[in-house]
Amino acid sequence: MATLCTCTAFLSVLGPVSALLAADYWTDSDLTCPVASLAAVAGLLLLCWRRLRRRDGGTDRRVCVLVLGDIGRSPRMQYHALSLSRHGYRVTVVGFLDSKPHQDVLSEENIHILPVTEVKGVRAGPRVVTYVTKVAVQSLQLLRVLLTTELQSHILMQNPPGLPGIAVAWLVCVLRGSRFVIDWHNYGYTVMALSLGATHPVVRLAKWYEHFFGPLAAHNLCVTEAMRNDLQNNWGIKATTLYDRPAAVFGETPLTLRHELFVRLGETHPQFQHGGSGDPEAETSVFSARDPADGSVALRAERPALLLSSTSWTEDEDFSILLTALQEYEGFVEAGASLPSLLCVITGKGPQKEHYRKLIDSLRLQHVKICTPWLEAEDYPVLLGSADLGVCLHMSSSGLDLPMKVVDMFGCCLPVCAVHFSCLHELVKHEENGLIFRDSAELAEQLKSLLSEFPRSDGRLAAFRRNLRTSRGQRWNDNWDQNVLPLITAAR
């Protein structure tokens, strides 16, 4: 706020002072032109500044939600937008529109999506040249968009990615008198370090950038207590912990909806199709069948177990761990273990997807099938609520964030096996709502143990599901109203 007050005072005084200087020296022919020019420029700057900050009756009810990434793959920021809209705010969501956002966001009349194009930068020359040009052009594009929209009371920005968004959003808030809020999902420089290394000059610059601009926000949110403590102790930032919570759409899927999804997925993914003999009139999937006589749906007694994971296919998730564990599981079955076949579904888009698809295609598994569909936002919670077990391979680059995919799984009462990192215990309780593993061998043993009694309802897997049913905490809306709404309304 000190910076904002200083800027305001400077611009307020600049115009009148320049005008006085012009009048004082008007008779001096040598100074008339430059002083008059100075006064004109100062006057125009003051006029533009006042126009940028011109408030109207709706300003206090407008909020910009900024994602310098794919809106469709930013569920937490979509939830922010829906929560703001639910409280009567008009929300402008700015970000990349690479995949379809949730239908609730698209259909909400108080939410307007303003897409921006991801800048690639100059492709020729060293990587640093590409990166610098990308940041420069993206900054100008973002600055133009944020300065030409209606005046917003707040800009709520996701970080990471925060370069160049944090600096641009902060500058716009200074110029326009808006309040700047950062939602810390992780640290951008630690994500970059996964591919470039911690000592790379770009990573060191990104770390300085976050340390410098991060404390300039009016309010800060974060995803874990561990991150809140780290922001306070090492960055001097006081943040409010807003745990990810499942939205209302996440829950156990009714059998009929499961069957309809399985049949629909079978049209494009043969792993969902039932290849055995039976009534040719029956509508079937590998998991379920609809009786043509009365339309009722039943699960097959000899169905495979449905194992589900989701990913952005980035460096912070090593899917070779899962693939190796599935090969070991295949070995257990071949050795005579009483285990069900597996259908492993891995959803998501990202830069490493083709790399892993090639690895998957090279596997020769008889009892394990793997498919990698991209699901519409409406189908994802239905599939989660239909699965038997979830797997999470998210290894936090900072050790301070939690995987939202597990939050969604728990919202569907879906037990998980999750790879260990330092603050995972804030979400996954070992032997209570799932299991924590450290390598592929441990994951394979956990799959063997949990699925040895499938599909019976008296084993450990079923016990974890019962624990999730009885220990449900707050949903997103209540959590948001308690922690974020007071920050937004306090400045009105």
Tab-separated table of C-alpha atoms in Angstrom:
chain	number	residue	atom	x	y	z
A	1	MET	CA	0.000	0.000	0.000
A	2	ALA	CA	2.954	2.338	0.598
A	3	THR	CA	3.941	2.001	-3.032
A	4	LEU	CA	0.400	2.729	-4.175
A	5	CYS	CA	0.160	5.853	-1.985
A	6	THR	CA	3.527	7.140	-3.220
A	7	CYS	CA	2.559	6.623	-6.847
A	8	THR	CA	-0.784	8.316	-6.318
A	9	ALA	CA	0.754	11.326	-4.623
A	10	PHE	CA	3.435	11.685	-7.289
A	11	LEU	CA	1.016	11.610	-10.194
A	12	SER	CA	-1.410	13.947	-8.427
A	13	VAL	CA	1.249	16.568	-7.894
A	14	LEU	CA	3.013	16.156	-11.230
A	15	GLY	CA	0.319	17.811	-13.341
A	16	PRO	CA	-0.213	21.016	-11.281
A	17	VAL	CA	3.513	21.493	-10.691
A	18	SER	CA	4.236	21.178	-14.390
A	19	ALA	CA	1.525	23.716	-15.174
A	20	LEU	CA	2.979	26.192	-12.661
A	21	LEU	CA	6.441	25.776	-14.137
A	22	ALA	CA	5.066	26.473	-17.576
A	23	ALA	CA	3.333	29.671	-16.409
A	24	ASP	CA	6.408	30.876	-14.513
A	25	TYR	CA	8.690	30.581	-17.497
A	26	TRP	CA	6.217	31.391	-20.245
A	27	THR	CA	7.938	34.690	-21.096
A	28	ASP	CA	11.315	33.014	-21.451
A	29	SER	CA	11.379	32.132	-25.125
A	30	ASP	CA	14.188	29.623	-24.650
A	31	LEU	CA	12.169	27.566	-22.183
A	32	THR	CA	8.646	28.008	-23.475
A	33	CYS	CA	8.610	25.015	-25.813
A	34	PRO	CA	10.230	22.388	-23.558
A	35	VAL	CA	8.294	23.491	-20.474
A	36	ALA	CA	5.033	23.613	-22.384
A	37	SER	CA	5.750	20.142	-23.730
A	38	LEU	CA	6.502	18.897	-20.231
A	39	ALA	CA	3.242	20.367	-18.955
A	40	ALA	CA	1.284	18.815	-21.820
A	41	VAL	CA	2.810	15.378	-21.286
A	42	ALA	CA	2.215	15.588	-17.542
A	43	GLY	CA	-1.372	16.641	-18.116
A	44	LEU	CA	-1.976	13.748	-20.486
A	45	LEU	CA	-0.429	11.308	-18.040
A	46	LEU	CA	-2.636	12.609	-15.259
A	47	LEU	CA	-5.703	12.406	-17.498
A	48	CYS	CA	-4.888	8.805	-18.498
A	49	TRP	CA	-4.199	7.853	-14.890
A	50	ARG	CA	-7.501	9.294	-13.733
A	51	ARG	CA	-9.294	7.472	-16.528
A	52	LEU	CA	-7.649	4.182	-15.570
A	53	ARG	CA	-8.820	4.608	-11.975
A	54	ARG	CA	-12.311	5.898	-12.765
A	55	ARG	CA	-14.707	3.921	-10.593
A	56	ASP	CA	-18.391	3.364	-11.139
A	57	GLY	CA	-21.207	1.760	-9.202
A	58	GLY	CA	-20.129	-1.740	-10.230
A	59	THR	CA	-16.393	-1.534	-9.586
A	60	ASP	CA	-16.571	-3.039	-6.095
A	61	ARG	CA	-18.435	-6.037	-7.509
A	62	ARG	CA	-15.915	-6.884	-10.249
A	63	VAL	CA	-12.956	-9.263	-9.819
A	64	CYS	CA	-10.376	-10.495	-12.320
A	65	VAL	CA	-9.209	-14.100	-11.926
A	66	LEU	CA	-5.861	-14.379	-13.710
A	67	VAL	CA	-4.340	-17.669	-14.871
A	68	LEU	CA	-1.245	-17.420	-17.054
A	69	GLY	CA	-1.936	-21.011	-18.057
A	70	ASP	CA	-4.754	-23.182	-19.367
A	71	ILE	CA	-8.018	-22.198	-17.663
A	72	GLY	CA	-9.537	-25.604	-18.347
A	73	ARG	CA	-6.746	-27.313	-16.413
A	74	SER	CA	-6.862	-24.867	-13.499
A	75	PRO	CA	-9.755	-26.229	-11.416
A	76	ARG	CA	-8.930	-24.236	-8.286
A	77	MET	CA	-9.120	-20.940	-10.177
A	78	GLN	CA	-12.385	-22.031	-11.802
A	79	TYR	CA	-13.697	-22.720	-8.295
A	80	HIS	CA	-12.609	-19.206	-7.245
A	81	ALA	CA	-14.581	-17.764	-10.154
A	82	LEU	CA	-17.687	-19.782	-9.317
A	83	SER	CA	-17.514	-18.815	-5.636
A	84	LEU	CA	-17.187	-15.130	-6.490
A	85	SER	CA	-20.102	-15.398	-8.893
A	86	ARG	CA	-22.183	-17.145	-6.241
A	87	HIS	CA	-21.748	-14.058	-4.062
A	88	GLY	CA	-22.852	-11.698	-6.807
A	89	TYR	CA	-19.484	-10.635	-8.214
A	90	ARG	CA	-18.917	-10.185	-11.931
A	91	VAL	CA	-15.830	-12.193	-12.756
A	92	THR	CA	-13.451	-11.820	-15.692
A	93	VAL	CA	-11.281	-14.915	-16.093
A	94	VAL	CA	-8.101	-14.160	-18.055
A	95	GLY	CA	-5.944	-17.031	-19.294
A	96	PHE	CA	-5.198	-19.538	-22.049
A	97	LEU	CA	-8.172	-21.380	-23.504
A	98	ASP	CA	-6.441	-24.584	-24.607
A	99	SER	CA	-9.043	-26.936	-23.143
A	100	LYS	CA	-12.697	-26.512	-22.300
A	101	PRO	CA	-13.455	-25.101	-18.840
A	102	HIS	CA	-16.131	-26.708	-16.712
A	103	GLN	CA	-19.656	-26.248	-18.008
A	104	ASP	CA	-20.684	-24.493	-14.778
A	105	VAL	CA	-18.120	-21.790	-15.564
A	106	LEU	CA	-19.206	-21.505	-19.188
A	107	SER	CA	-22.890	-21.266	-18.324
A	108	GLU	CA	-22.590	-18.796	-15.439
A	109	GLU	CA	-23.761	-15.396	-16.682
A	110	ASN	CA	-21.617	-13.496	-14.145
A	111	ILE	CA	-18.410	-15.106	-15.452
A	112	HIS	CA	-16.766	-13.794	-18.617
A	113	ILE	CA	-13.749	-15.591	-20.063
A	114	LEU	CA	-11.198	-13.336	-21.727
A	115	PRO	CA	-8.732	-15.618	-23.534
A	116	VAL	CA	-5.129	-14.626	-24.153
A	117	THR	CA	-2.710	-16.386	-26.469
A	118	GLU	CA	0.321	-18.183	-25.108
A	119	VAL	CA	3.461	-16.570	-26.523
A	120	LYS	CA	6.154	-18.986	-27.703
A	121	GLY	CA	9.039	-16.534	-28.093
A	122	VAL	CA	11.765	-16.515	-30.727
A	123	ARG	CA	12.554	-20.123	-31.629
A	124	ALA	CA	16.018	-19.481	-33.082
A	125	GLY	CA	19.126	-19.033	-30.955
A	126	PRO	CA	19.882	-19.940	-27.328
A	127	ARG	CA	17.087	-20.955	-24.955
A	128	VAL	CA	17.594	-17.800	-22.890
A	129	VAL	CA	16.783	-15.656	-25.958
A	130	THR	CA	13.563	-17.610	-26.467
A	131	TYR	CA	12.652	-17.169	-22.822
A	132	VAL	CA	13.429	-13.432	-22.687
A	133	THR	CA	11.425	-12.661	-25.825
A	134	LYS	CA	8.537	-14.788	-24.578
A	135	VAL	CA	8.426	-12.924	-21.253
A	136	ALA	CA	8.681	-9.514	-22.921
A	137	VAL	CA	5.910	-10.108	-25.463
A	138	GLN	CA	3.665	-11.860	-22.914
A	139	SER	CA	4.115	-8.900	-20.545
A	140	LEU	CA	3.009	-6.391	-23.169
A	141	GLN	CA	0.040	-8.543	-24.161
A	142	LEU	CA	-1.074	-9.009	-20.555
A	143	LEU	CA	-0.560	-5.336	-19.748
A	144	ARG	CA	-2.763	-4.331	-22.677
A	145	VAL	CA	-5.520	-6.760	-21.667
A	146	LEU	CA	-5.588	-5.765	-17.989
A	147	LEU	CA	-5.469	-2.026	-18.696
A	148	THR	CA	-8.308	-2.121	-21.225
A	149	THR	CA	-10.801	-4.180	-19.211
A	150	GLU	CA	-13.314	-2.592	-16.868
A	151	LEU	CA	-11.815	-1.477	-13.572
A	152	GLN	CA	-11.707	-4.451	-11.175
A	153	SER	CA	-11.757	-4.227	-7.387
A	154	HIS	CA	-9.321	-7.169	-7.145
A	155	ILE	CA	-6.992	-9.187	-9.331
A	156	LEU	CA	-6.707	-12.738	-8.002
A	157	MET	CA	-3.773	-14.499	-9.631
A	158	GLN	CA	-2.558	-18.089	-9.624
A	159	ASN	CA	1.150	-18.705	-9.024
A	160	PRO	CA	2.838	-20.557	-10.648
A	161	PRO	CA	3.114	-19.681	-13.410
A	162	GLY	CA	3.984	-16.203	-12.190
A	163	LEU	CA	6.533	-14.886	-14.674
A	164	PRO	CA	5.684	-12.306	-15.947
A	165	GLY	CA	2.151	-12.258	-14.504
A	166	ILE	CA	2.971	-11.202	-10.931
A	167	ALA	CA	4.873	-8.064	-11.944
A	168	VAL	CA	2.337	-7.069	-14.596
A	169	ALA	CA	-0.664	-7.649	-12.328
A	170	TRP	CA	0.990	-5.711	-9.482
A	171	LEU	CA	1.747	-2.775	-11.812
A	172	VAL	CA	-1.837	-2.731	-13.098
A	173	CYS	CA	-3.138	-2.749	-9.524
A	174	VAL	CA	-0.880	0.215	-8.677
A	175	LEU	CA	-2.057	2.167	-11.714
A	176	ARG	CA	-5.741	1.340	-11.308
A	177	GLY	CA	-6.145	1.184	-7.540
A	178	SER	CA	-7.149	-2.494	-7.492
A	179	ARG	CA	-6.190	-4.948	-4.760
A	180	PHE	CA	-3.712	-7.666	-5.712
A	181	VAL	CA	-4.170	-11.215	-4.353
A	182	ILE	CA	-1.773	-14.099	-5.095
A	183	ASP	CA	-2.889	-17.705	-4.685
A	184	TRP	CA	0.331	-19.666	-4.105
A	185	HIS	CA	-0.069	-23.212	-5.464
A	186	ASN	CA	3.704	-23.786	-5.434
A	187	TYR	CA	6.871	-21.858	-6.267
A	188	GLY	CA	7.529	-21.271	-9.940
A	189	TYR	CA	11.302	-21.417	-9.628
A	190	THR	CA	11.209	-24.898	-8.063
A	191	VAL	CA	9.076	-26.165	-10.954
A	192	MET	CA	11.563	-24.688	-13.444
A	193	ALA	CA	14.446	-26.279	-11.549
A	194	LEU	CA	13.064	-29.747	-12.339
A	195	SER	CA	14.056	-29.356	-15.987
A	196	LEU	CA	16.808	-26.709	-15.849
A	197	GLY	CA	18.530	-27.420	-12.541
A	198	ALA	CA	18.574	-25.300	-9.394
A	199	THR	CA	21.727	-23.379	-10.382
A	200	HIS	CA	20.583	-22.374	-13.868
A	201	PRO	CA	20.644	-18.559	-14.328
A	202	VAL	CA	16.987	-18.485	-15.417
A	203	VAL	CA	15.957	-20.412	-12.289
A	204	ARG	CA	17.962	-18.077	-10.060
A	205	LEU	CA	16.375	-15.078	-11.765
A	206	ALA	CA	12.906	-16.602	-11.313
A	207	LYS	CA	13.585	-17.157	-7.604
A	208	TRP	CA	14.674	-13.526	-7.159
A	209	TYR	CA	11.601	-12.402	-9.101
A	210	GLU	CA	9.165	-14.295	-6.866
A	211	HIS	CA	10.953	-13.138	-3.712
A	212	PHE	CA	10.838	-9.501	-4.858
A	213	PHE	CA	7.315	-9.223	-6.252
A	214	GLY	CA	5.535	-11.763	-4.057
A	215	PRO	CA	5.513	-9.580	-0.909
A	216	LEU	CA	3.929	-6.686	-2.858
A	217	ALA	CA	0.508	-8.368	-2.969
A	218	ALA	CA	-2.199	-7.008	-0.674
A	219	HIS	CA	-3.284	-10.534	0.299
A	220	ASN	CA	-1.872	-14.012	-0.173
A	221	LEU	CA	-3.470	-17.457	-0.199
A	222	CYS	CA	-1.643	-20.789	-0.128
A	223	VAL	CA	-2.498	-24.475	-0.289
A	224	THR	CA	-0.841	-25.960	2.835
A	225	GLU	CA	0.243	-25.036	6.342
A	226	ALA	CA	3.792	-25.986	5.349
A	227	MET	CA	3.733	-23.394	2.573
A	228	ARG	CA	2.156	-20.789	4.856
A	229	ASN	CA	5.020	-21.251	7.331
A	230	ASP	CA	7.640	-21.125	4.581
A	231	LEU	CA	6.172	-17.926	3.106
A	232	GLN	CA	6.190	-16.322	6.548
A	233	ASN	CA	9.633	-17.481	7.671
A	234	ASN	CA	11.604	-17.154	4.431
A	235	TRP	CA	9.691	-14.596	2.388
A	236	GLY	CA	8.123	-12.331	5.003
A	237	ILE	CA	4.672	-12.997	3.501
A	238	LYS	CA	1.628	-13.519	5.693
A	239	ALA	CA	-0.703	-15.906	3.881
A	240	THR	CA	-4.045	-17.557	4.558
A	241	THR	CA	-4.155	-21.327	4.097
A	242	LEU	CA	-6.962	-22.312	1.753
A	243	TYR	CA	-6.878	-26.073	1.491
A	244	ASP	CA	-8.139	-27.506	-1.750
A	245	ARG	CA	-11.541	-29.029	-1.189
A	246	PRO	CA	-13.660	-31.058	-3.608
A	247	ALA	CA	-16.462	-29.266	-5.381
A	248	ALA	CA	-20.023	-30.529	-5.052
A	249	VAL	CA	-19.770	-32.407	-8.376
A	250	PHE	CA	-17.353	-34.940	-6.856
A	251	GLY	CA	-19.037	-37.932	-5.261
A	252	GLU	CA	-19.616	-41.657	-5.692
A	253	THR	CA	-21.184	-42.248	-9.096
A	254	PRO	CA	-24.530	-44.066	-9.326
A	255	LEU	CA	-24.333	-47.358	-11.173
A	256	THR	CA	-26.407	-46.215	-14.153
A	257	LEU	CA	-24.172	-43.196	-14.770
A	258	ARG	CA	-21.085	-45.387	-14.477
A	259	HIS	CA	-22.413	-47.743	-17.115
A	260	GLU	CA	-23.323	-44.911	-19.490
A	261	LEU	CA	-19.806	-43.460	-19.184
A	262	PHE	CA	-18.144	-46.856	-19.686
A	263	VAL	CA	-20.196	-47.483	-22.830
A	264	ARG	CA	-19.421	-44.029	-24.186
A	265	LEU	CA	-15.683	-44.425	-23.508
A	266	GLY	CA	-15.824	-47.823	-25.208
A	267	GLU	CA	-16.676	-46.088	-28.490
A	268	THR	CA	-13.163	-44.597	-28.653
A	269	HIS	CA	-11.173	-46.774	-26.233
A	270	PRO	CA	-11.482	-50.541	-26.845
A	271	GLN	CA	-10.155	-51.271	-23.332
A	272	PHE	CA	-13.676	-50.450	-22.066
A	273	GLN	CA	-15.403	-52.851	-24.457
A	274	HIS	CA	-16.568	-56.296	-23.361
A	275	GLY	CA	-15.228	-58.919	-25.720
A	276	GLY	CA	-16.995	-61.993	-24.374
A	277	SER	CA	-20.164	-63.749	-25.522
A	278	GLY	CA	-23.586	-62.840	-24.189
A	279	ASP	CA	-26.935	-61.440	-25.137
A	280	PRO	CA	-26.362	-59.497	-28.384
A	281	GLU	CA	-29.207	-57.160	-27.416
A	282	ALA	CA	-27.576	-56.180	-24.124
A	283	GLU	CA	-25.693	-52.921	-23.791
A	284	THR	CA	-22.340	-53.869	-22.277
A	285	SER	CA	-18.974	-52.652	-21.125
A	286	VAL	CA	-16.046	-54.513	-19.603
A	287	PHE	CA	-17.365	-53.502	-16.186
A	288	SER	CA	-21.147	-53.557	-16.533
A	289	ALA	CA	-24.206	-54.653	-18.513
A	290	ARG	CA	-27.723	-53.359	-18.968
A	291	ASP	CA	-30.529	-55.904	-18.950
A	292	PRO	CA	-32.553	-55.369	-22.169
A	293	ALA	CA	-35.697	-56.639	-20.453
A	294	ASP	CA	-36.038	-54.083	-17.678
A	295	GLY	CA	-33.168	-51.638	-18.318
A	296	SER	CA	-31.459	-52.384	-15.015
A	297	VAL	CA	-27.661	-52.152	-14.779
A	298	ALA	CA	-25.406	-54.600	-12.927
A	299	LEU	CA	-21.654	-54.835	-12.432
A	300	ARG	CA	-19.982	-57.928	-13.842
A	301	ALA	CA	-18.762	-60.428	-11.252
A	302	GLU	CA	-15.553	-61.023	-13.247
A	303	ARG	CA	-14.892	-57.393	-14.042
A	304	PRO	CA	-11.374	-55.938	-13.845
A	305	ALA	CA	-10.455	-53.454	-11.126
A	306	LEU	CA	-10.472	-49.848	-12.331
A	307	LEU	CA	-7.273	-48.048	-11.376
A	308	LEU	CA	-7.253	-44.303	-12.021
A	309	SER	CA	-4.598	-41.627	-12.104
A	310	SER	CA	-4.574	-38.115	-13.538
A	311	THR	CA	-1.637	-35.970	-14.518
A	312	SER	CA	-0.397	-32.907	-16.369
A	313	TRP	CA	2.440	-35.065	-17.749
A	314	THR	CA	5.180	-32.835	-16.336
A	315	GLU	CA	8.553	-33.443	-14.663
A	316	ASP	CA	7.105	-33.498	-11.147
A	317	GLU	CA	5.344	-36.827	-11.838
A	318	ASP	CA	7.447	-39.871	-12.713
A	319	PHE	CA	5.027	-42.298	-14.342
A	320	SER	CA	7.739	-44.873	-14.870
A	321	ILE	CA	7.086	-45.748	-11.198
A	322	LEU	CA	3.505	-46.750	-12.013
A	323	LEU	CA	4.427	-48.549	-15.237
A	324	THR	CA	7.080	-50.611	-13.443
A	325	ALA	CA	4.626	-51.424	-10.645
A	326	LEU	CA	2.054	-52.585	-13.211
A	327	GLN	CA	4.658	-54.880	-14.777
A	328	GLU	CA	5.346	-56.349	-11.333
A	329	TYR	CA	1.595	-56.774	-10.786
A	330	GLU	CA	1.436	-58.668	-14.086
A	331	GLY	CA	4.180	-60.905	-12.721
A	332	PHE	CA	2.158	-61.619	-9.579
A	333	VAL	CA	-0.787	-62.767	-11.702
A	334	GLU	CA	1.417	-64.874	-13.972
A	335	ALA	CA	2.883	-66.520	-10.863
A	336	GLY	CA	-0.569	-67.630	-9.780
A	337	ALA	CA	-1.659	-64.930	-7.349
A	338	SER	CA	-5.432	-64.589	-7.014
A	339	LEU	CA	-5.732	-61.060	-8.361
A	340	PRO	CA	-8.169	-59.358	-10.742
A	341	SER	CA	-7.196	-57.998	-14.114
A	342	LEU	CA	-6.548	-54.268	-14.136
A	343	LEU	CA	-7.697	-51.434	-16.357
A	344	CYS	CA	-5.455	-48.471	-15.590
A	345	VAL	CA	-6.821	-45.142	-16.855
A	346	ILE	CA	-4.447	-42.154	-16.865
A	347	THR	CA	-6.170	-38.876	-17.756
A	348	GLY	CA	-4.722	-35.510	-18.662
A	349	LYS	CA	-2.691	-33.517	-21.163
A	350	GLY	CA	0.874	-32.311	-20.992
A	351	PRO	CA	4.333	-32.136	-22.573
A	352	GLN	CA	5.524	-35.626	-21.606
A	353	LYS	CA	2.396	-37.514	-22.647
A	354	GLU	CA	3.806	-38.787	-25.957
A	355	HIS	CA	6.981	-39.971	-24.236
A	356	TYR	CA	4.986	-42.115	-21.830
A	357	ARG	CA	2.545	-43.304	-24.484
A	358	LYS	CA	5.472	-44.786	-26.363
A	359	LEU	CA	6.597	-46.562	-23.196
A	360	ILE	CA	3.056	-47.862	-22.639
A	361	ASP	CA	2.820	-49.112	-26.213
A	362	SER	CA	6.075	-51.038	-25.751
A	363	LEU	CA	4.685	-53.037	-22.815
A	364	ARG	CA	3.360	-56.539	-23.452
A	365	LEU	CA	0.857	-57.102	-20.665
A	366	GLN	CA	-1.927	-59.681	-20.682
A	367	HIS	CA	-3.677	-58.945	-17.400
A	368	VAL	CA	-3.184	-55.161	-17.286
A	369	LYS	CA	-4.576	-52.741	-19.845
A	370	ILE	CA	-3.681	-49.037	-19.933
A	371	CYS	CA	-5.401	-46.164	-21.703
A	372	THR	CA	-4.757	-42.413	-21.622
A	373	PRO	CA	-7.981	-40.585	-22.537
A	374	TRP	CA	-8.630	-36.865	-22.338
A	375	LEU	CA	-11.928	-36.367	-20.531
A	376	GLU	CA	-14.336	-33.478	-20.711
A	377	ALA	CA	-14.613	-31.610	-17.419
A	378	GLU	CA	-18.082	-33.070	-16.790
A	379	ASP	CA	-16.911	-36.676	-17.295
A	380	TYR	CA	-13.877	-36.519	-14.999
A	381	PRO	CA	-15.768	-36.585	-11.658
A	382	VAL	CA	-18.038	-39.343	-13.012
A	383	LEU	CA	-15.010	-41.516	-13.792
A	384	LEU	CA	-13.398	-40.751	-10.417
A	385	GLY	CA	-16.600	-41.767	-8.671
A	386	SER	CA	-16.601	-45.036	-10.648
A	387	ALA	CA	-13.024	-46.128	-9.912
A	388	ASP	CA	-11.846	-48.712	-7.378
A	389	LEU	CA	-8.467	-47.202	-6.495
A	390	GLY	CA	-6.583	-43.999	-7.267
A	391	VAL	CA	-2.836	-43.556	-7.745
A	392	CYS	CA	-1.004	-40.245	-7.298
A	393	LEU	CA	2.566	-39.727	-8.522
A	394	HIS	CA	2.770	-36.014	-7.759
A	395	MET	CA	6.144	-35.224	-6.178
A	396	SER	CA	6.030	-31.590	-5.114
A	397	SER	CA	8.934	-29.582	-6.539
A	398	SER	CA	8.975	-27.497	-3.355
A	399	GLY	CA	7.683	-30.132	-0.954
A	400	LEU	CA	5.047	-27.610	0.111
A	401	ASP	CA	1.983	-28.164	-2.109
A	402	LEU	CA	-0.607	-30.919	-2.189
A	403	PRO	CA	-2.028	-32.750	-5.224
A	404	MET	CA	-5.534	-31.539	-6.016
A	405	LYS	CA	-6.215	-34.803	-7.819
A	406	VAL	CA	-6.166	-36.569	-4.428
A	407	VAL	CA	-8.583	-33.981	-3.033
A	408	ASP	CA	-10.972	-34.791	-5.870
A	409	MET	CA	-10.488	-38.531	-5.329
A	410	PHE	CA	-11.312	-38.180	-1.659
A	411	GLY	CA	-14.400	-36.170	-2.627
A	412	CYS	CA	-15.494	-39.308	-4.504
A	413	CYS	CA	-14.576	-41.531	-1.500
A	414	LEU	CA	-11.862	-43.083	-3.668
A	415	PRO	CA	-8.884	-44.467	-1.672
A	416	VAL	CA	-5.419	-43.668	-3.018
A	417	CYS	CA	-1.870	-44.880	-3.140
A	418	ALA	CA	0.323	-41.766	-3.215
A	419	VAL	CA	4.059	-41.278	-3.577
A	420	HIS	CA	5.708	-39.799	-0.481
A	421	PHE	CA	6.891	-36.209	-0.050
A	422	SER	CA	7.336	-34.015	3.004
A	423	CYS	CA	3.893	-32.465	3.628
A	424	LEU	CA	1.697	-35.194	2.109
A	425	HIS	CA	0.557	-36.162	5.602
A	426	GLU	CA	-1.609	-33.014	5.639
A	427	LEU	CA	-3.871	-34.850	3.180
A	428	VAL	CA	-3.172	-38.593	2.957
A	429	LYS	CA	-3.349	-40.537	6.230
A	430	HIS	CA	-1.424	-43.785	5.796
A	431	GLU	CA	-3.558	-46.863	6.541
A	432	GLU	CA	-6.618	-44.646	7.092
A	433	ASN	CA	-7.705	-43.218	3.725
A	434	GLY	CA	-4.968	-44.741	1.596
A	435	LEU	CA	-1.351	-45.808	1.477
A	436	ILE	CA	1.916	-43.931	0.910
A	437	PHE	CA	4.724	-45.525	-1.102
A	438	ARG	CA	8.302	-44.540	-1.957
A	439	ASP	CA	9.128	-46.644	-5.027
A	440	SER	CA	7.627	-48.937	-7.656
A	441	ALA	CA	8.253	-52.117	-5.671
A	442	GLU	CA	6.330	-50.771	-2.676
A	443	LEU	CA	3.490	-49.595	-4.937
A	444	ALA	CA	3.283	-53.040	-6.577
A	445	GLU	CA	3.000	-54.708	-3.161
A	446	GLN	CA	0.286	-52.265	-2.149
A	447	LEU	CA	-1.714	-52.983	-5.324
A	448	LYS	CA	-1.363	-56.715	-4.644
A	449	SER	CA	-2.474	-56.342	-1.029
A	450	LEU	CA	-5.434	-54.012	-1.669
A	451	LEU	CA	-6.809	-55.892	-4.672
A	452	SER	CA	-6.333	-59.437	-3.379
A	453	GLU	CA	-9.906	-59.438	-2.045
A	454	PHE	CA	-11.487	-57.526	-4.954
A	455	PRO	CA	-14.419	-57.121	-5.453
A	456	ARG	CA	-15.396	-58.129	-1.902
A	457	SER	CA	-16.538	-55.389	0.440
A	458	ASP	CA	-14.790	-56.556	3.628
A	459	GLY	CA	-11.134	-55.883	2.784
A	460	ARG	CA	-8.777	-52.974	3.471
A	461	LEU	CA	-9.742	-51.152	0.282
A	462	ALA	CA	-13.384	-51.146	1.336
A	463	ALA	CA	-12.387	-50.046	4.846
A	464	PHE	CA	-10.529	-47.028	3.446
A	465	ARG	CA	-13.618	-46.103	1.441
A	466	ARG	CA	-15.807	-46.327	4.539
A	467	ASN	CA	-13.369	-44.086	6.417
A	468	LEU	CA	-13.590	-41.499	3.639
A	469	ARG	CA	-17.369	-41.578	3.778
A	470	THR	CA	-17.423	-40.870	7.513
A	471	SER	CA	-14.602	-38.301	7.639
A	472	ARG	CA	-15.696	-35.854	4.976
A	473	GLY	CA	-14.683	-32.337	5.882
A	474	GLN	CA	-15.767	-29.023	4.400
A	475	ARG	CA	-16.595	-28.765	0.743
A	476	TRP	CA	-15.103	-25.982	-1.348
A	477	ASN	CA	-17.911	-23.459	-0.935
A	478	ASP	CA	-17.885	-23.448	2.884
A	479	ASN	CA	-14.087	-23.413	2.964
A	480	TRP	CA	-13.947	-20.486	0.520
A	481	ASP	CA	-16.612	-18.481	2.344
A	482	GLN	CA	-14.689	-18.850	5.577
A	483	ASN	CA	-11.206	-17.988	4.301
A	484	VAL	CA	-11.434	-15.898	1.117
A	485	LEU	CA	-14.700	-13.973	1.195
A	486	PRO	CA	-13.605	-11.837	4.193
A	487	LEU	CA	-10.481	-10.755	2.274
A	488	ILE	CA	-12.530	-9.679	-0.738
A	489	THR	CA	-15.251	-7.853	1.202
A	490	ALA	CA	-12.919	-6.135	3.674
A	491	ALA	CA	-11.624	-3.640	1.102
A	492	ARG	CA	-15.034	-2.624	-0.233
